[in-house]
Short mmCIF file of C-alpha atoms in Angstrom, two decimals:
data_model
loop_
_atom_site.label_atom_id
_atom_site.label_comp_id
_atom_site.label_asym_id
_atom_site.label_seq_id
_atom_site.Cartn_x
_atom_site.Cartn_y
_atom_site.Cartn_z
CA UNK A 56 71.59 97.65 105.65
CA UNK A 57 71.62 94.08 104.51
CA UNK A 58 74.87 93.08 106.94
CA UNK A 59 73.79 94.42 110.35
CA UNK A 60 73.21 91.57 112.50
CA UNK A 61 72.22 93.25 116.03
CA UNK A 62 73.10 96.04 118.15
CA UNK A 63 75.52 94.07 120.18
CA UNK A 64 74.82 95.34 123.70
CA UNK A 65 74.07 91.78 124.16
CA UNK A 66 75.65 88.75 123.00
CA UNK A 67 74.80 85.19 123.21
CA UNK A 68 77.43 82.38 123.51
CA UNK A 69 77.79 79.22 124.41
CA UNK A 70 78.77 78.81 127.80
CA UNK A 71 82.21 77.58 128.22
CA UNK A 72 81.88 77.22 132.25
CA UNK A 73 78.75 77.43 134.49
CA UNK A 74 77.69 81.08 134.67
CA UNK A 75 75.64 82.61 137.16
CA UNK A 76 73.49 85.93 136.49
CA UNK A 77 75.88 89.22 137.32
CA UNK A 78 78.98 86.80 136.67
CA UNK A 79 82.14 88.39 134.30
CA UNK A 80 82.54 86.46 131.84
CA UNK A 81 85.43 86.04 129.37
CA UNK A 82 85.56 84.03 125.87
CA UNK A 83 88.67 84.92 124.37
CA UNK A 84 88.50 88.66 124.05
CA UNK A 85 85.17 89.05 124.45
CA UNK A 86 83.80 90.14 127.81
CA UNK A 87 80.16 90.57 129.21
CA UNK A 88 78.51 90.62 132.56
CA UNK A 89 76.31 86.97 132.66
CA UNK A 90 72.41 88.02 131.87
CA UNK A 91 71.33 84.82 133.42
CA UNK A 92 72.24 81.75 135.02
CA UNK A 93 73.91 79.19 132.38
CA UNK A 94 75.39 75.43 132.72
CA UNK A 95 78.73 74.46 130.17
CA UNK A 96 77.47 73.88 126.79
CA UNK A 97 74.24 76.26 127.19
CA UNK A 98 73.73 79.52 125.72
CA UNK A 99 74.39 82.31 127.56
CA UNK A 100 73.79 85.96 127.04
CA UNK A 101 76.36 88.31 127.94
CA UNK A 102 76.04 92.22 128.42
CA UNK A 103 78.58 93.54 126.66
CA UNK A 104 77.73 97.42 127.32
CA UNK A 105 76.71 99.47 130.52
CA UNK A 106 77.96 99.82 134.18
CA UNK A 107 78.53 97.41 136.56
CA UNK A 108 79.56 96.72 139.66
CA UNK A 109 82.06 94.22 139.52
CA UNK A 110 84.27 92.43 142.33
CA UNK A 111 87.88 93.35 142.44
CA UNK A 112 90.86 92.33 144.29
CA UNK A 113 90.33 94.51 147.48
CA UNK A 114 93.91 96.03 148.01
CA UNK A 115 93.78 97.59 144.25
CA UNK A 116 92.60 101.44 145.02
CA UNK A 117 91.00 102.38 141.82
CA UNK A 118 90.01 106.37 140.98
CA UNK A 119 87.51 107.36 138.30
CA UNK A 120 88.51 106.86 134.72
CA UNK A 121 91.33 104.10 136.01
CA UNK A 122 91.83 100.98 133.09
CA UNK A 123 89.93 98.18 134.67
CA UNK A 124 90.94 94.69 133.83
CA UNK A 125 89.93 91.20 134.23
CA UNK A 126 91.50 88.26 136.24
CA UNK A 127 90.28 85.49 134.78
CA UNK A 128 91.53 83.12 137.19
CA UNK A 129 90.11 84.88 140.40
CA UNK A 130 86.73 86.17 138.61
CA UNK A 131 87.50 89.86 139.73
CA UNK A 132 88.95 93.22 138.09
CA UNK A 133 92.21 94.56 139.25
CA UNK A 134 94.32 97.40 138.19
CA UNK A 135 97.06 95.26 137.03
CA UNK A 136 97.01 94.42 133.18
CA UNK A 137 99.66 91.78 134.57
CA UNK A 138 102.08 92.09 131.67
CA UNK A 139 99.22 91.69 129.39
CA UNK A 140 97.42 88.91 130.70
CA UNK A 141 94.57 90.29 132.01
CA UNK A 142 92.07 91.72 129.66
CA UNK A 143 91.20 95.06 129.55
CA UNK A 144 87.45 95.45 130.02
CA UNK A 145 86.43 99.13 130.71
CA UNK A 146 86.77 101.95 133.31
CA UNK A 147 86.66 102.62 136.38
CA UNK A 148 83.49 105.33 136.73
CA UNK A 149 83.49 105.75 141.12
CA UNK A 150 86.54 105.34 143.59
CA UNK A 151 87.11 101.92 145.24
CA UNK A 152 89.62 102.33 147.93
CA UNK A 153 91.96 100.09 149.83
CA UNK A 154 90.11 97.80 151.27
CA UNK A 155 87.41 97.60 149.00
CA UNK A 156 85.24 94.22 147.55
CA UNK A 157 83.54 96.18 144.38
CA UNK A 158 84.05 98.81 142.16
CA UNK A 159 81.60 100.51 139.24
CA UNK A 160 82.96 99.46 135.73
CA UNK A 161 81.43 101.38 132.42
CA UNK A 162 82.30 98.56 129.98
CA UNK A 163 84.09 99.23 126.91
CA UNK A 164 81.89 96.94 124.86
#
């Protein structure tokens, strides 16, 4: 097909911030896991597809197949979409309790 560029379960960008490898990374609505380390202005690919685990706030209790979302501003996922200021990034695919640091996200890609 002449307009297929890629599969997409990577995408490279130009870094906006410094970036280090397993990092969440958000560009307007786009939102990846950091393939490698990256400075501001370098390119950066993102993994836009898979399961992670990702740091969330550690009071949110999150059960399998719970809306994960991302807080830019503290670099974790939370439960709270925070009246639509958080992005939605995937789903929850394990438990994370109360008090928990991590939780296993399937990206939505």
């Amino acid at each position: 097909m002449k307009t297929y560029v890629q599969p997409g379960e990577r995408i490279t960008v130009t870094a906006a911030a410094a970036a280090s490898a397993g990092d969440g990374v958000l560009i307007g609505n786009l939102f990846g896991v950091a393939f490698g380390d990256a400075e501001i202005g370098d390119s950066l690919t993102l993994a836009t597809t898979g399961v992670y685990t990702m740091p969330k706030v550690s009071t949110d209790a999150f059960t399998v197949g719970a809306v994960a979302f991302w807080d830019d501003s503290n670099g974790v996922v939370t439960t709270d979409d925070d009246t639509g200021s958080n992005a939605r990034i995937g789903l929850a695919v394990t438990a994370a309790g109360n008090p928990s640091a991590s939780v296993n996200v399937r990206l939505d890609g």
